[in-house]
Short mmCIF file of C-alpha atoms in Angstrom, two decimals:
data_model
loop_
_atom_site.label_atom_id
_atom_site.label_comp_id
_atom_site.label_asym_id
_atom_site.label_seq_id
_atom_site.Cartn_x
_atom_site.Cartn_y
_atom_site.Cartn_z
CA UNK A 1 116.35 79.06 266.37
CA UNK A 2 115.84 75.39 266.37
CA UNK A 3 112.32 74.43 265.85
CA UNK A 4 110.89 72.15 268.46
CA UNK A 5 109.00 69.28 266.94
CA UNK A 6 105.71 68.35 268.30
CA UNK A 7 104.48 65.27 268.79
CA UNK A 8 102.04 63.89 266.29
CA UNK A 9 98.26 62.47 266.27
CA UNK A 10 98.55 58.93 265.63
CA UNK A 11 96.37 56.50 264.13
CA UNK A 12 94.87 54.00 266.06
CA UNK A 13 96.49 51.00 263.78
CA UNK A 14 99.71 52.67 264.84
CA UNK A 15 98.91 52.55 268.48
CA UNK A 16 97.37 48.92 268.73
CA UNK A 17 101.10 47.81 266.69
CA UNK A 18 102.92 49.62 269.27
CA UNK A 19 100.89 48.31 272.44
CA UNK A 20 101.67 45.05 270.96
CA UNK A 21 105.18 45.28 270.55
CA UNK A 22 105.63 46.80 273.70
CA UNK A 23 103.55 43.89 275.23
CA UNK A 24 105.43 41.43 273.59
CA UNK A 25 109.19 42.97 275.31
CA UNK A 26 107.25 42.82 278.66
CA UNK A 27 106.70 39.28 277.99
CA UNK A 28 109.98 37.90 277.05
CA UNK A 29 111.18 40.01 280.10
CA UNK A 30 108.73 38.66 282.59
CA UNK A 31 110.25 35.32 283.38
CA UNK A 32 113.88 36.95 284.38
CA UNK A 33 112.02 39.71 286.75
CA UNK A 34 108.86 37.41 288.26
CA UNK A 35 108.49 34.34 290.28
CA UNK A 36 106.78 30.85 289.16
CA UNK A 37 103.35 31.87 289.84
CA UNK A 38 103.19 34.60 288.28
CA UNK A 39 105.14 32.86 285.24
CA UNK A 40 102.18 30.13 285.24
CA UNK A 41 99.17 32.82 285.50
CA UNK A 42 100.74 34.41 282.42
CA UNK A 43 101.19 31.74 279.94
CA UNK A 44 97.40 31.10 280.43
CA UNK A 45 96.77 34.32 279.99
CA UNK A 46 98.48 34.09 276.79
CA UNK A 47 96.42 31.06 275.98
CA UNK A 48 93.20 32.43 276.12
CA UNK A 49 94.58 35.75 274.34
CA UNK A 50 94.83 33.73 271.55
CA UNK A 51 91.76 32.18 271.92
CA UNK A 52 90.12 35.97 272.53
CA UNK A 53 92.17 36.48 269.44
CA UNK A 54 90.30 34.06 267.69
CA UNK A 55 86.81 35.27 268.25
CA UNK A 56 87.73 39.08 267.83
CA UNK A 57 88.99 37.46 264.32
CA UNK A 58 85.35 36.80 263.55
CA UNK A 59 83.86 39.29 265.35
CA UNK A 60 85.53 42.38 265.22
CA UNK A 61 86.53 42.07 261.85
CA UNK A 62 83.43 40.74 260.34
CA UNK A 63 80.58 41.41 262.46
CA UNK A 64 79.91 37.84 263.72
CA UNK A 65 80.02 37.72 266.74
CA UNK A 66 80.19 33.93 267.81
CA UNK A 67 79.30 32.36 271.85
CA UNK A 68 80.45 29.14 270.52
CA UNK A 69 84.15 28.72 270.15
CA UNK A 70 84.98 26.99 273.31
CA UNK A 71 83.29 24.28 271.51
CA UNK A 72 86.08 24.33 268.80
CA UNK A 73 88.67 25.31 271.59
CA UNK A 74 87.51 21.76 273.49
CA UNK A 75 87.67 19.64 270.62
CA UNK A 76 90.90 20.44 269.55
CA UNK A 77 92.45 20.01 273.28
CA UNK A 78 90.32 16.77 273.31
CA UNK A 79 92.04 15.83 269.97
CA UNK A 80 94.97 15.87 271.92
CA UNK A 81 93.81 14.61 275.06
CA UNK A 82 92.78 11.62 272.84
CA UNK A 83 95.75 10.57 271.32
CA UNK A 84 97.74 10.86 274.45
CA UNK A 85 95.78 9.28 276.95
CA UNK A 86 93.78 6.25 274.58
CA UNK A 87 96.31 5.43 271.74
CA UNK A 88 99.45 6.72 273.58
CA UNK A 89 100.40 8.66 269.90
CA UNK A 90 103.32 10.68 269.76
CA UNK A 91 103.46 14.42 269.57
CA UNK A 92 102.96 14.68 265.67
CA UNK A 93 100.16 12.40 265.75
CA UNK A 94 98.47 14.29 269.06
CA UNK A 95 99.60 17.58 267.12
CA UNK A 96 97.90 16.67 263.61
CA UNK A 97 94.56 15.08 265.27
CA UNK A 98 94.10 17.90 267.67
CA UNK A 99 94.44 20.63 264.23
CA UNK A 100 92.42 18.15 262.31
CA UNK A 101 89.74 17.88 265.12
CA UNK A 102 89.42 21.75 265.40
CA UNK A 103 89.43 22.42 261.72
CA UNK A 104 86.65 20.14 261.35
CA UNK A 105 84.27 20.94 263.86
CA UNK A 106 85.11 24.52 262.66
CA UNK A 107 83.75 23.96 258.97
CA UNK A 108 80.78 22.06 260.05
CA UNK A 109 79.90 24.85 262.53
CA UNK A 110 80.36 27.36 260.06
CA UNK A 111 78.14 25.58 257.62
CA UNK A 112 75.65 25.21 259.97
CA UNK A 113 75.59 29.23 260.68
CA UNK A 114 76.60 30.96 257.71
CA UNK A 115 72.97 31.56 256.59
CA UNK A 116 71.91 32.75 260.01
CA UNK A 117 72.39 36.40 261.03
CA UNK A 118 72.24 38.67 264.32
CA UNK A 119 70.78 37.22 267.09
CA UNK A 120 69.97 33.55 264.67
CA UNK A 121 73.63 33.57 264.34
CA UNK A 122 74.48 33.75 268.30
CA UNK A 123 71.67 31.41 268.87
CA UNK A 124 72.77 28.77 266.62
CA UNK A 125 76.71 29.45 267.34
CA UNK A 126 75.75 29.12 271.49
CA UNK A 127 73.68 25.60 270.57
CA UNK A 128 76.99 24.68 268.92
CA UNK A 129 79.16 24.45 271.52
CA UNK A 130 76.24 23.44 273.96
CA UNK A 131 76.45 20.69 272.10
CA UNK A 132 80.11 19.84 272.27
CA UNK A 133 79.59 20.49 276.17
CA UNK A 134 77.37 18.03 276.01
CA UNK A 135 79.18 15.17 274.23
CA UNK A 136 82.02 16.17 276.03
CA UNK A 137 80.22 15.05 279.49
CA UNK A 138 78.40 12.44 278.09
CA UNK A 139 81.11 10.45 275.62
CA UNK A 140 82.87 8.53 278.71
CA UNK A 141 85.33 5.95 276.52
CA UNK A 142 86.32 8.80 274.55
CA UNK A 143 86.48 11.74 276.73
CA UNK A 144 86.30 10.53 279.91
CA UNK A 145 83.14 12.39 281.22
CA UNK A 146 83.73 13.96 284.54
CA UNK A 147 86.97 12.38 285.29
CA UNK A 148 88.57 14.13 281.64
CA UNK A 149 91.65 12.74 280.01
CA UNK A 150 94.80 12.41 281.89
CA UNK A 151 98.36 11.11 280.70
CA UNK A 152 98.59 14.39 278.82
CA UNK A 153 102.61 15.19 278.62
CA UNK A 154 104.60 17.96 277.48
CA UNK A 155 107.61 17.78 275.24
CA UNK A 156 111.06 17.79 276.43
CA UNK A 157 112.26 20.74 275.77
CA UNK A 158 109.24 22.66 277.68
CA UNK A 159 108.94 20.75 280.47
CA UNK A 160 109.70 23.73 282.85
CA UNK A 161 107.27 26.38 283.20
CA UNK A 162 109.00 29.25 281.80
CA UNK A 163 110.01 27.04 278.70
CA UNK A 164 106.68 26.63 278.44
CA UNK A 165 106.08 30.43 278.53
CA UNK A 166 108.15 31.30 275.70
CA UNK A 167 106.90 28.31 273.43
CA UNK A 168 102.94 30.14 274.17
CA UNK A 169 104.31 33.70 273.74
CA UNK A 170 106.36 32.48 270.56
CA UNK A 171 102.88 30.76 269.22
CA UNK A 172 100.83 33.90 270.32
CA UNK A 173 103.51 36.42 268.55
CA UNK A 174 103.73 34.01 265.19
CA UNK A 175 99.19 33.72 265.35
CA UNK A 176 99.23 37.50 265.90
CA UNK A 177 101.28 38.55 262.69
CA UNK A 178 99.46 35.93 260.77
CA UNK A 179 95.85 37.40 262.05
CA UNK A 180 97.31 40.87 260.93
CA UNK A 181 98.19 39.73 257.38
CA UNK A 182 95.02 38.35 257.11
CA UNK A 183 93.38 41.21 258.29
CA UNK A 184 95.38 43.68 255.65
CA UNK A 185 94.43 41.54 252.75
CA UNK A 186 91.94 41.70 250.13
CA UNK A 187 90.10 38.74 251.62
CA UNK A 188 90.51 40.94 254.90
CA UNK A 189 89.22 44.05 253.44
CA UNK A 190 86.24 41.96 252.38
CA UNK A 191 85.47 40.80 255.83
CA UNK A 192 85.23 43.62 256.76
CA UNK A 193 82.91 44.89 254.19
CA UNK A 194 80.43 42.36 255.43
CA UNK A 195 79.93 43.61 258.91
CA UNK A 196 79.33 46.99 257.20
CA UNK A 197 77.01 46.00 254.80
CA UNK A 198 76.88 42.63 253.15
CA UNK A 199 74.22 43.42 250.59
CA UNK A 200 76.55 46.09 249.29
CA UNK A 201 79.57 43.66 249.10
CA UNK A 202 76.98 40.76 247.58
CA UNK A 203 76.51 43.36 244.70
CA UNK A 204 80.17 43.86 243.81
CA UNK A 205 80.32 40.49 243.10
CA UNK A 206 81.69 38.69 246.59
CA UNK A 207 80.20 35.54 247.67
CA UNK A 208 79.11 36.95 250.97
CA UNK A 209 78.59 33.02 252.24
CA UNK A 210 81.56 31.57 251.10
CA UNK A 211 83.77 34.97 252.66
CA UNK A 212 81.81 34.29 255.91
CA UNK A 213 82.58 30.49 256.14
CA UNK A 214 86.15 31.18 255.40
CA UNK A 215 86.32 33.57 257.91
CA UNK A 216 84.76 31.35 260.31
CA UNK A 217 87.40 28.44 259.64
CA UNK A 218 90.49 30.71 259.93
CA UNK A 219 88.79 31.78 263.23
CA UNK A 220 88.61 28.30 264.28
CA UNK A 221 91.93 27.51 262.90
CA UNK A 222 93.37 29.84 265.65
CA UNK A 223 91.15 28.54 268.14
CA UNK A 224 92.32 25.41 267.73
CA UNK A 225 95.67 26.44 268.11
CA UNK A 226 94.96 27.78 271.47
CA UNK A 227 93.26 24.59 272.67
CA UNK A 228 95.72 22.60 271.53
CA UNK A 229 98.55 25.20 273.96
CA UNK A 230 95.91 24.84 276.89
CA UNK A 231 96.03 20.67 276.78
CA UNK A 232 99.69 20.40 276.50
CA UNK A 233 99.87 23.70 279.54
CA UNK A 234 97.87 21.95 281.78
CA UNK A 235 98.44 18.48 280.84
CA UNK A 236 94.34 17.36 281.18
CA UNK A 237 91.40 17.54 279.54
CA UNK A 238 88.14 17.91 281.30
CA UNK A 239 84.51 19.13 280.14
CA UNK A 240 84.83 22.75 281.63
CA UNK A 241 87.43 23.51 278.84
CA UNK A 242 84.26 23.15 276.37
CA UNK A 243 81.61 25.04 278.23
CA UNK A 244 80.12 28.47 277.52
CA UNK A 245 81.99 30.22 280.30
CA UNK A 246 84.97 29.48 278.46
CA UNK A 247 83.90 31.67 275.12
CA UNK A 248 81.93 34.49 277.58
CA UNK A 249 85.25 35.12 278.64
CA UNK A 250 87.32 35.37 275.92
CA UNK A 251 84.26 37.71 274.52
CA UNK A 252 85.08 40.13 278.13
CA UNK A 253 88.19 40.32 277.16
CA UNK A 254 87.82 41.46 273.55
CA UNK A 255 85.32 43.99 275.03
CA UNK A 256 87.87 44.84 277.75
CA UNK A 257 91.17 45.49 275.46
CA UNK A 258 89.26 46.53 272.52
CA UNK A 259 86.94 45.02 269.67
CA UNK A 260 88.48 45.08 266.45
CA UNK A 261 92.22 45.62 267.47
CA UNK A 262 95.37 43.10 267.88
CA UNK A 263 96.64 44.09 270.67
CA UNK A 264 93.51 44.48 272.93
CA UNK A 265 92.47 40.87 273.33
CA UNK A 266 95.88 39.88 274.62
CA UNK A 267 95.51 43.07 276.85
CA UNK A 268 92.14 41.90 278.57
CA UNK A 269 93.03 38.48 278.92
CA UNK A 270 95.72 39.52 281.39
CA UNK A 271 94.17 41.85 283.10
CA UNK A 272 91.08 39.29 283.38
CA UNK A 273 93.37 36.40 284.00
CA UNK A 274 95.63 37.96 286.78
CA UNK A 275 92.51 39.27 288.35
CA UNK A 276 90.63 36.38 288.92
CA UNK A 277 94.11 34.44 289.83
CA UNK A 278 95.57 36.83 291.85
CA UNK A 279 92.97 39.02 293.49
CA UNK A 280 90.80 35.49 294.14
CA UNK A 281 93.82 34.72 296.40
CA UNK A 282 93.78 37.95 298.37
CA UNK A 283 89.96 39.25 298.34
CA UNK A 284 87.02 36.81 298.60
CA UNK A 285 85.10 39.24 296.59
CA UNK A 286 87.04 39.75 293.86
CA UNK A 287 84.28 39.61 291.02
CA UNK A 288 83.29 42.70 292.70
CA UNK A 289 86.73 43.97 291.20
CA UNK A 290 86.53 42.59 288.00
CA UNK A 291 82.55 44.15 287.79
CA UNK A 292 84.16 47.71 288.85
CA UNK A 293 86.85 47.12 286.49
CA UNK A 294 84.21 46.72 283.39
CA UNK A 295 81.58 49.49 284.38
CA UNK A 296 84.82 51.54 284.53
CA UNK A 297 85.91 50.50 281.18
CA UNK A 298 82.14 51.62 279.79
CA UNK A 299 82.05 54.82 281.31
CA UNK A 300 85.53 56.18 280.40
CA UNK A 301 86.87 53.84 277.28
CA UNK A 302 83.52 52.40 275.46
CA UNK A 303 85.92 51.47 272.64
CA UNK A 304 88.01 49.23 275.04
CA UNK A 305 91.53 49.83 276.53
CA UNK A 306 93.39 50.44 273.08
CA UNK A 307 90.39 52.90 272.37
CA UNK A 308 90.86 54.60 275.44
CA UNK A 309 94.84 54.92 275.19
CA UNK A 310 93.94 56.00 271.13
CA UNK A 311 92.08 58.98 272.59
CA UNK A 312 93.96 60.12 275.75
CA UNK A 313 97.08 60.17 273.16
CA UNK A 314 95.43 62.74 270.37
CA UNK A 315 94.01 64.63 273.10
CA UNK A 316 97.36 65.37 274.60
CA UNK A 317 98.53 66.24 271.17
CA UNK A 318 95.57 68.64 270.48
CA UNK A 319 96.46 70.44 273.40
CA UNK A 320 100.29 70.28 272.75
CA UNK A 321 99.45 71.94 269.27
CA UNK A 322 97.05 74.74 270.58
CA UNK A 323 98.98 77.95 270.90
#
């Protein structure tokens, strides 16, 4: 008699992978099966998956959780906005000043934080980027207040919409393997070890400062990446790209796909994105939706979607396995 193989338990690094992968088909797919708007809606929601990816980085890897990263986010996209619009720079010089912007608002944040903790460390993190709203409104000649920066162009070969697509999902895939071998390293393991218990790692010998600020630059490093993709998708810079709503809801969407996983920041920012792009053209309520979307989320998957597909899963194959 042939045995009949059951399915397995599987861990939840195994799951978040596959989500990912499978995510990543649906996306190269989605420009041959939807229409424009729809193609539009989701390259911005793979923007600001990266961006979630960014903070979730920091956060769910090492326990800081920052409310400042749209500050980082801006400043890059500015970088760019910058070169465009006041020195007319070509795409090398708009792509190296907009990095180089971002990297270096990152280190100076993350000096300014690392010796804060808990609720000092969101304080001082939020005052960050309140700051860099600030400027942003404030700094006419260079940012143009108000009015932003305009003459922000894309390069040839993603002019269209759906080239532009691929180029974000390309970025986001690439950013997403790079987070993961980061993650898996020593260095990783470490950053870990400090949201556990940073007095524990101190005494092994680990500069628990100097893991923190790199941790905080790679973080930022991403960031920048992604505000560098939103400049470039919408092709102007304004103030709102640098204000705290920006990094509340990159945080909802780390909550909402998962804390601590790959693939659940990329998750919630569609689902958030769609929602409030979509549904805000259909229902005139539709934070109502997104609000019944999160309490659901609490009450039935606390550890986020990727948690809640983890546990479904090995439940099914606890019961499969009970004779």
């Amino acid at each position: 008699m042939t045995a009949i193989a059951l399915p397995r338990a599987v861990s939840p690094g195994r799951i978040k992978i596959g989500l990912l992968v499978l995510a990543l088909l649906a996306g190269w797919a989605l420009p041959y099966v939807a229409g424009p708007f729809a193609v539009a809606t989701a390259t911005l929601a793979l923007i600001y998956g990266l961006f979630a990816l960014s903070i979730n980085l920091l956060a769910g890897y090492g326990g800081l959780l920052s409310l400042g990263h749209a500050g980082i986010f801006g400043v890059a996209a500015y970088g760019v906005g910058y070169i465009a619009s006041r020195t007319e720079g070509g795409y090398g010089a708009q792509l190296f000043w907009g990095m180089a912007a971002g990297l270096a608002v990152s280190l100076i944040f993350g000096v300014m934080a690392m010796r804060t903790r808990r609720v000092y460390f969101l304080m001082v993190t939020l005052a960050q980027g309140m700051i860099v709203y600030g400027l942003a409104q404030s700094l006419e000649p260079v940012t143009g207040a108000e009015n932003g920066l305009t003459g922000v162009y894309r390069p040839a070969f993603v002019l269209e919409d759906w080239q532009f697509y691929y180029l974000s999902l390309a970025v986001l895939a690439i950013c997403a393997g790079l987070i993961q071998v980061v993650v898996r390293s020593p260095f990783g393991l470490a950053l870990r070890g400090l949201a556990d218990s940073d007095t524990r790692l101190a005494m092994t010998g680990y500069s628990v400062v100097g893991h923190r600020l790199l941790g905080f630059v790679l973080s930022g490093f991403f960031a920048s990446i992604a505000g560098i993709l939103y400049a470039y998708n919408n092709e102007y810079v304004s103030p709102s790209v640098a204000e705290f709503n920006t990094s509340a809801q990159a945080i909802l969407m780390i909550i909402l796909g998962g804390v601590g996983t790959l693939s659940g920041p990329v998750i919630g920012a569609f689902v958030i994105v769609f929602v409030q792009n979509v549904l805000s053209l259909q229902i005139e309520r539709w934070p109502t939706v997104m609000g019944l979307i999160f309490i659901l989320m609490v009450l039935f998957a606390r550890n986020g979607f990727v948690g809640g597909v983890t546990r479904l899963w090995n439940r099914y194959v606890r019961r499969r396995e009970e004779p």
